[in-house]
Amino acid sequence: MKLAFASALALSSSLAMAADPAAIELFGTTYRVQRFDYRQELTLPDPLNPTQTIGMIECEGFHWLGNGHFLLSSNEMNQYGSYANFVIEARVVTDAAGNVSGLAYVRTVVTNDVNLPGFTYDLDPSGVTVGQNGSLLVADSENEFVRFFDLATGTALGGEFATTPQNDEFEDLVFLNGELFTVREAQPYSLIVFDGAGTFSRSITIAQDLNPT
């Protein structure tokens, strides 16, 4: 069985009163259920000064890698004024019984700033996903671009493309079955779909605000 995570804060008061199920089945897969409620700061080496540790104070994107590991992206400046834009790999910490006890930093995959050598733009990472051939795809919501990086080394790769004019409010993305689904965070709220090479395919409206005022 696979482990499914459920925050106690996300459960309604009525569910909190009931006994927790030992397992649930979703789409033919059985998951073991664990309720947990903890607070822990995820820390990492400061990209400007690796001898000091900084806290990740804002998370923009998430991608599950499997085997307890996942990617997180941030675009928020930390308390020491270090580079705001990075993607890190972290993992779930479990005890001997397999229960979740916290999170742990694994490595920094990408650090990007316009002041760093080799970067002529300011990466503003929101969503992250893994594309074809295992490359890291980052939603650059500042410049409305999909950026490609080597997942193992963080090296910038070719193939990046602009999501405009179809998606001019780029927020998140996911790679699925050879297609790249990008979120447009404006009216009408949509999934703007591209192929792996960045060619526009179609737009799927998700919702529209009927009372925008």
PDB file of C-alpha atoms in Angstrom:
ATOM      1  CA  MET A   1       0.000   0.000   0.000  1.00  0.00           C
ATOM      2  CA  LYS A   2       1.092   3.580  -0.623  1.00  0.00           C
ATOM      3  CA  LEU A   3       1.198   6.297   1.979  1.00  0.00           C
ATOM      4  CA  ALA A   4      -1.281   9.139   1.585  1.00  0.00           C
ATOM      5  CA  PHE A   5      -0.728  12.355   3.513  1.00  0.00           C
ATOM      6  CA  ALA A   6      -3.614  14.280   5.056  1.00  0.00           C
ATOM      7  CA  SER A   7      -3.130  17.367   7.192  1.00  0.00           C
ATOM      8  CA  ALA A   8      -5.322  17.507  10.258  1.00  0.00           C
ATOM      9  CA  LEU A   9      -5.944  21.168   9.536  1.00  0.00           C
ATOM     10  CA  ALA A  10      -7.490  20.277   6.193  1.00  0.00           C
ATOM     11  CA  LEU A  11     -10.084  17.964   7.695  1.00  0.00           C
ATOM     12  CA  SER A  12     -13.501  19.253   8.685  1.00  0.00           C
ATOM     13  CA  SER A  13     -14.566  19.218  12.295  1.00  0.00           C
ATOM     14  CA  SER A  14     -17.120  16.519  11.530  1.00  0.00           C
ATOM     15  CA  LEU A  15     -14.453  14.221  10.101  1.00  0.00           C
ATOM     16  CA  ALA A  16     -12.196  14.993  13.028  1.00  0.00           C
ATOM     17  CA  MET A  17     -14.849  13.604  15.352  1.00  0.00           C
ATOM     18  CA  ALA A  18     -15.054  10.316  13.443  1.00  0.00           C
ATOM     19  CA  ALA A  19     -12.606   7.429  13.606  1.00  0.00           C
ATOM     20  CA  ASP A  20      -9.874   7.647  10.971  1.00  0.00           C
ATOM     21  CA  PRO A  21      -9.980   4.972   8.270  1.00  0.00           C
ATOM     22  CA  ALA A  22      -6.954   2.707   8.167  1.00  0.00           C
ATOM     23  CA  ALA A  23      -6.896   2.794   4.373  1.00  0.00           C
ATOM     24  CA  ILE A  24      -8.770   4.222   1.410  1.00  0.00           C
ATOM     25  CA  GLU A  25      -9.001   3.194  -2.232  1.00  0.00           C
ATOM     26  CA  LEU A  26      -8.761   5.771  -5.011  1.00  0.00           C
ATOM     27  CA  PHE A  27      -9.054   4.777  -8.670  1.00  0.00           C
ATOM     28  CA  GLY A  28      -8.115   1.190  -7.925  1.00  0.00           C
ATOM     29  CA  THR A  29      -5.093   1.974  -5.718  1.00  0.00           C
ATOM     30  CA  THR A  30      -5.125   1.381  -1.970  1.00  0.00           C
ATOM     31  CA  TYR A  31      -3.496   4.018   0.250  1.00  0.00           C
ATOM     32  CA  ARG A  32      -2.657   3.811   3.931  1.00  0.00           C
ATOM     33  CA  VAL A  33      -4.013   6.859   5.754  1.00  0.00           C
ATOM     34  CA  GLN A  34      -2.117   8.744   8.428  1.00  0.00           C
ATOM     35  CA  ARG A  35      -3.319  11.869  10.208  1.00  0.00           C
ATOM     36  CA  PHE A  36      -0.525  14.186  11.289  1.00  0.00           C
ATOM     37  CA  ASP A  37      -0.209  17.772  12.421  1.00  0.00           C
ATOM     38  CA  TYR A  38       3.258  19.221  12.820  1.00  0.00           C
ATOM     39  CA  ARG A  39       5.174  22.415  12.160  1.00  0.00           C
ATOM     40  CA  GLN A  40       8.700  22.290  10.843  1.00  0.00           C
ATOM     41  CA  GLU A  41      10.878  24.769   8.998  1.00  0.00           C
ATOM     42  CA  LEU A  42      12.578  23.400   5.899  1.00  0.00           C
ATOM     43  CA  THR A  43      16.109  24.831   5.789  1.00  0.00           C
ATOM     44  CA  LEU A  44      18.802  24.842   3.100  1.00  0.00           C
ATOM     45  CA  PRO A  45      22.296  26.269   2.461  1.00  0.00           C
ATOM     46  CA  ASP A  46      22.249  29.955   1.508  1.00  0.00           C
ATOM     47  CA  PRO A  47      23.097  30.206  -2.233  1.00  0.00           C
ATOM     48  CA  LEU A  48      25.028  33.425  -1.536  1.00  0.00           C
ATOM     49  CA  ASN A  49      26.836  32.089   1.532  1.00  0.00           C
ATOM     50  CA  PRO A  50      26.760  28.270   1.701  1.00  0.00           C
ATOM     51  CA  THR A  51      28.221  28.304   5.225  1.00  0.00           C
ATOM     52  CA  GLN A  52      24.969  29.694   6.615  1.00  0.00           C
ATOM     53  CA  THR A  53      21.506  28.138   6.578  1.00  0.00           C
ATOM     54  CA  ILE A  54      18.313  29.855   5.480  1.00  0.00           C
ATOM     55  CA  GLY A  55      14.668  28.885   5.835  1.00  0.00           C
ATOM     56  CA  MET A  56      12.334  28.316   2.938  1.00  0.00           C
ATOM     57  CA  ILE A  57       9.669  30.864   3.745  1.00  0.00           C
ATOM     58  CA  GLU A  58       7.447  30.463   0.694  1.00  0.00           C
ATOM     59  CA  CYS A  59       6.623  27.544  -1.583  1.00  0.00           C
ATOM     60  CA  GLU A  60       5.282  28.178  -5.087  1.00  0.00           C
ATOM     61  CA  GLY A  61       5.521  24.838  -6.879  1.00  0.00           C
ATOM     62  CA  PHE A  62       5.511  21.139  -5.989  1.00  0.00           C
ATOM     63  CA  HIS A  63       6.290  17.968  -7.941  1.00  0.00           C
ATOM     64  CA  TRP A  64       6.323  14.438  -6.521  1.00  0.00           C
ATOM     65  CA  LEU A  65       9.382  12.439  -7.649  1.00  0.00           C
ATOM     66  CA  GLY A  66       8.486   9.179  -5.910  1.00  0.00           C
ATOM     67  CA  ASN A  67      10.160   7.192  -3.137  1.00  0.00           C
ATOM     68  CA  GLY A  68       9.409   9.949  -0.639  1.00  0.00           C
ATOM     69  CA  HIS A  69      11.199  12.667  -2.647  1.00  0.00           C
ATOM     70  CA  PHE A  70       9.725  15.792  -4.197  1.00  0.00           C
ATOM     71  CA  LEU A  71      10.621  19.159  -5.742  1.00  0.00           C
ATOM     72  CA  LEU A  72       9.706  22.566  -4.288  1.00  0.00           C
ATOM     73  CA  SER A  73      10.145  25.974  -5.901  1.00  0.00           C
ATOM     74  CA  SER A  74      10.289  29.409  -4.291  1.00  0.00           C
ATOM     75  CA  ASN A  75      10.480  32.999  -5.508  1.00  0.00           C
ATOM     76  CA  GLU A  76      10.454  34.761  -2.126  1.00  0.00           C
ATOM     77  CA  MET A  77      13.517  36.588  -0.772  1.00  0.00           C
ATOM     78  CA  ASN A  78      14.706  35.171   2.544  1.00  0.00           C
ATOM     79  CA  GLN A  79      15.595  37.069   5.698  1.00  0.00           C
ATOM     80  CA  TYR A  80      19.253  37.548   4.666  1.00  0.00           C
ATOM     81  CA  GLY A  81      18.524  38.977   1.224  1.00  0.00           C
ATOM     82  CA  SER A  82      19.807  35.931  -0.637  1.00  0.00           C
ATOM     83  CA  TYR A  83      18.687  34.932  -4.118  1.00  0.00           C
ATOM     84  CA  ALA A  84      14.941  34.482  -4.184  1.00  0.00           C
ATOM     85  CA  ASN A  85      14.647  32.063  -7.083  1.00  0.00           C
ATOM     86  CA  PHE A  86      15.428  28.399  -6.583  1.00  0.00           C
ATOM     87  CA  VAL A  87      14.182  24.831  -6.941  1.00  0.00           C
ATOM     88  CA  ILE A  88      15.146  22.297  -4.278  1.00  0.00           C
ATOM     89  CA  GLU A  89      14.680  18.588  -3.750  1.00  0.00           C
ATOM     90  CA  ALA A  90      13.367  17.474  -0.356  1.00  0.00           C
ATOM     91  CA  ARG A  91      12.103  14.247   1.142  1.00  0.00           C
ATOM     92  CA  VAL A  92       9.559  12.966   3.618  1.00  0.00           C
ATOM     93  CA  VAL A  93      11.062  11.728   6.904  1.00  0.00           C
ATOM     94  CA  THR A  94       9.444   8.635   8.401  1.00  0.00           C
ATOM     95  CA  ASP A  95      10.025   6.651  11.580  1.00  0.00           C
ATOM     96  CA  ALA A  96      10.573   2.903  11.892  1.00  0.00           C
ATOM     97  CA  ALA A  97       6.826   2.300  11.671  1.00  0.00           C
ATOM     98  CA  GLY A  98       6.561   4.248   8.415  1.00  0.00           C
ATOM     99  CA  ASN A  99       4.791   7.225   9.975  1.00  0.00           C
ATOM    100  CA  VAL A 100       5.600  10.735   8.794  1.00  0.00           C
ATOM    101  CA  SER A 101       7.720  12.712  11.244  1.00  0.00           C
ATOM    102  CA  GLY A 102       8.869  15.677   9.142  1.00  0.00           C
ATOM    103  CA  LEU A 103      10.592  16.928   5.989  1.00  0.00           C
ATOM    104  CA  ALA A 104      14.292  17.115   5.124  1.00  0.00           C
ATOM    105  CA  TYR A 105      16.325  19.088   2.578  1.00  0.00           C
ATOM    106  CA  VAL A 106      18.187  16.955   0.021  1.00  0.00           C
ATOM    107  CA  ARG A 107      19.821  19.323  -2.506  1.00  0.00           C
ATOM    108  CA  THR A 108      19.441  22.561  -4.424  1.00  0.00           C
ATOM    109  CA  VAL A 109      18.647  21.814  -8.060  1.00  0.00           C
ATOM    110  CA  VAL A 110      18.466  25.321  -9.557  1.00  0.00           C
ATOM    111  CA  THR A 111      19.465  28.724  -8.231  1.00  0.00           C
ATOM    112  CA  ASN A 112      18.787  31.584 -10.612  1.00  0.00           C
ATOM    113  CA  ASP A 113      19.169  35.333 -10.451  1.00  0.00           C
ATOM    114  CA  VAL A 114      19.837  37.976 -13.044  1.00  0.00           C
ATOM    115  CA  ASN A 115      23.061  38.794 -11.161  1.00  0.00           C
ATOM    116  CA  LEU A 116      24.405  35.225 -11.449  1.00  0.00           C
ATOM    117  CA  PRO A 117      26.848  34.419 -14.288  1.00  0.00           C
ATOM    118  CA  GLY A 118      25.140  32.873 -17.283  1.00  0.00           C
ATOM    119  CA  PHE A 119      21.643  34.197 -16.580  1.00  0.00           C
ATOM    120  CA  THR A 120      20.311  37.161 -18.518  1.00  0.00           C
ATOM    121  CA  TYR A 121      16.827  36.978 -16.990  1.00  0.00           C
ATOM    122  CA  ASP A 122      15.297  36.871 -13.517  1.00  0.00           C
ATOM    123  CA  LEU A 123      13.677  33.445 -13.113  1.00  0.00           C
ATOM    124  CA  ASP A 124      10.472  33.678 -11.101  1.00  0.00           C
ATOM    125  CA  PRO A 125       9.663  29.987 -10.516  1.00  0.00           C
ATOM    126  CA  SER A 126       6.085  29.114  -9.746  1.00  0.00           C
ATOM    127  CA  GLY A 127       5.180  25.617 -10.925  1.00  0.00           C
ATOM    128  CA  VAL A 128       7.672  22.811 -11.560  1.00  0.00           C
ATOM    129  CA  THR A 129       7.295  19.502 -13.388  1.00  0.00           C
ATOM    130  CA  VAL A 130       9.432  16.815 -15.018  1.00  0.00           C
ATOM    131  CA  GLY A 131       9.156  16.645 -18.796  1.00  0.00           C
ATOM    132  CA  GLN A 132      10.218  14.257 -21.488  1.00  0.00           C
ATOM    133  CA  ASN A 133      13.715  12.768 -21.131  1.00  0.00           C
ATOM    134  CA  GLY A 134      13.583  13.618 -17.419  1.00  0.00           C
ATOM    135  CA  SER A 135      14.283  17.331 -17.804  1.00  0.00           C
ATOM    136  CA  LEU A 136      13.116  19.856 -15.210  1.00  0.00           C
ATOM    137  CA  LEU A 137      10.512  22.315 -16.500  1.00  0.00           C
ATOM    138  CA  VAL A 138       9.958  25.524 -14.547  1.00  0.00           C
ATOM    139  CA  ALA A 139       7.090  27.979 -14.941  1.00  0.00           C
ATOM    140  CA  ASP A 140       8.715  31.419 -15.175  1.00  0.00           C
ATOM    141  CA  SER A 141       5.710  33.537 -14.214  1.00  0.00           C
ATOM    142  CA  GLU A 142       7.691  36.794 -14.371  1.00  0.00           C
ATOM    143  CA  ASN A 143       8.596  36.486 -18.041  1.00  0.00           C
ATOM    144  CA  GLU A 144       5.809  34.103 -19.145  1.00  0.00           C
ATOM    145  CA  PHE A 145       8.275  31.387 -20.227  1.00  0.00           C
ATOM    146  CA  VAL A 146       8.704  27.654 -19.780  1.00  0.00           C
ATOM    147  CA  ARG A 147      12.366  27.123 -18.814  1.00  0.00           C
ATOM    148  CA  PHE A 148      14.216  23.806 -19.233  1.00  0.00           C
ATOM    149  CA  PHE A 149      16.932  22.556 -16.856  1.00  0.00           C
ATOM    150  CA  ASP A 150      18.872  19.355 -16.343  1.00  0.00           C
ATOM    151  CA  LEU A 151      17.253  17.692 -13.325  1.00  0.00           C
ATOM    152  CA  ALA A 152      20.531  16.160 -12.133  1.00  0.00           C
ATOM    153  CA  THR A 153      22.828  19.186 -12.494  1.00  0.00           C
ATOM    154  CA  GLY A 154      20.524  22.218 -12.711  1.00  0.00           C
ATOM    155  CA  THR A 155      22.202  23.303 -15.960  1.00  0.00           C
ATOM    156  CA  ALA A 156      20.019  25.463 -18.215  1.00  0.00           C
ATOM    157  CA  LEU A 157      18.999  23.594 -21.378  1.00  0.00           C
ATOM    158  CA  GLY A 158      17.740  24.750 -24.736  1.00  0.00           C
ATOM    159  CA  GLY A 159      14.139  24.489 -25.862  1.00  0.00           C
ATOM    160  CA  GLU A 160      12.585  27.160 -23.635  1.00  0.00           C
ATOM    161  CA  PHE A 161       9.565  28.921 -25.077  1.00  0.00           C
ATOM    162  CA  ALA A 162       7.182  31.781 -24.342  1.00  0.00           C
ATOM    163  CA  THR A 163       3.604  30.936 -23.382  1.00  0.00           C
ATOM    164  CA  THR A 164       2.296  34.204 -24.811  1.00  0.00           C
ATOM    165  CA  PRO A 165       0.027  35.205 -26.401  1.00  0.00           C
ATOM    166  CA  GLN A 166      -2.103  32.198 -25.447  1.00  0.00           C
ATOM    167  CA  ASN A 167      -1.146  32.281 -21.742  1.00  0.00           C
ATOM    168  CA  ASP A 168      -0.240  35.786 -20.601  1.00  0.00           C
ATOM    169  CA  GLU A 169      -0.918  35.036 -16.909  1.00  0.00           C
ATOM    170  CA  PHE A 170       1.281  31.969 -16.499  1.00  0.00           C
ATOM    171  CA  GLU A 171       1.160  30.357 -13.042  1.00  0.00           C
ATOM    172  CA  ASP A 172       1.639  26.578 -13.000  1.00  0.00           C
ATOM    173  CA  LEU A 173       2.342  23.616 -15.272  1.00  0.00           C
ATOM    174  CA  VAL A 174       2.323  19.826 -15.483  1.00  0.00           C
ATOM    175  CA  PHE A 175       3.706  17.481 -18.140  1.00  0.00           C
ATOM    176  CA  LEU A 176       1.393  14.577 -18.980  1.00  0.00           C
ATOM    177  CA  ASN A 177       1.322  12.107 -21.897  1.00  0.00           C
ATOM    178  CA  GLY A 178       3.632  14.206 -24.056  1.00  0.00           C
ATOM    179  CA  GLU A 179       1.709  17.447 -23.499  1.00  0.00           C
ATOM    180  CA  LEU A 180       2.376  20.442 -21.277  1.00  0.00           C
ATOM    181  CA  PHE A 181      -0.663  21.782 -19.425  1.00  0.00           C
ATOM    182  CA  THR A 182      -0.154  25.365 -18.208  1.00  0.00           C
ATOM    183  CA  VAL A 183      -2.468  27.281 -15.875  1.00  0.00           C
ATOM    184  CA  ARG A 184      -3.738  30.722 -16.885  1.00  0.00           C
ATOM    185  CA  GLU A 185      -4.574  32.662 -13.716  1.00  0.00           C
ATOM    186  CA  ALA A 186      -6.903  35.243 -15.249  1.00  0.00           C
ATOM    187  CA  GLN A 187     -10.318  35.467 -16.864  1.00  0.00           C
ATOM    188  CA  PRO A 188     -11.283  33.034 -18.205  1.00  0.00           C
ATOM    189  CA  TYR A 189      -9.307  30.688 -15.915  1.00  0.00           C
ATOM    190  CA  SER A 190      -7.949  28.049 -18.266  1.00  0.00           C
ATOM    191  CA  LEU A 191      -5.550  25.250 -19.017  1.00  0.00           C
ATOM    192  CA  ILE A 192      -3.461  26.301 -22.006  1.00  0.00           C
ATOM    193  CA  VAL A 193      -1.984  23.179 -23.607  1.00  0.00           C
ATOM    194  CA  PHE A 194       1.276  22.972 -25.575  1.00  0.00           C
ATOM    195  CA  ASP A 195       3.158  20.050 -27.038  1.00  0.00           C
ATOM    196  CA  GLY A 196       6.661  19.157 -25.803  1.00  0.00           C
ATOM    197  CA  ALA A 197       8.238  21.557 -28.319  1.00  0.00           C
ATOM    198  CA  GLY A 198       6.143  24.519 -27.185  1.00  0.00           C
ATOM    199  CA  THR A 199       3.580  24.569 -30.013  1.00  0.00           C
ATOM    200  CA  PHE A 200       0.136  25.699 -28.855  1.00  0.00           C
ATOM    201  CA  SER A 201      -2.473  22.933 -28.953  1.00  0.00           C
ATOM    202  CA  ARG A 202      -5.701  24.056 -27.284  1.00  0.00           C
ATOM    203  CA  SER A 203      -7.324  25.965 -24.437  1.00  0.00           C
ATOM    204  CA  ILE A 204      -9.564  24.349 -21.813  1.00  0.00           C
ATOM    205  CA  THR A 205     -11.696  26.752 -19.779  1.00  0.00           C
ATOM    206  CA  ILE A 206     -11.826  25.791 -16.092  1.00  0.00           C
ATOM    207  CA  ALA A 207     -13.934  28.562 -14.603  1.00  0.00           C
ATOM    208  CA  GLN A 208     -15.024  32.145 -15.030  1.00  0.00           C
ATOM    209  CA  ASP A 209     -15.810  34.715 -12.358  1.00  0.00           C
ATOM    210  CA  LEU A 210     -19.445  35.723 -12.811  1.00  0.00           C
ATOM    211  CA  ASN A 211     -19.072  38.645 -10.399  1.00  0.00           C
ATOM    212  CA  PRO A 212     -15.589  40.086 -11.031  1.00  0.00           C
ATOM    213  CA  THR A 213     -16.273  43.198  -8.952  1.00  0.00           C
TER     214      THR A 213
END
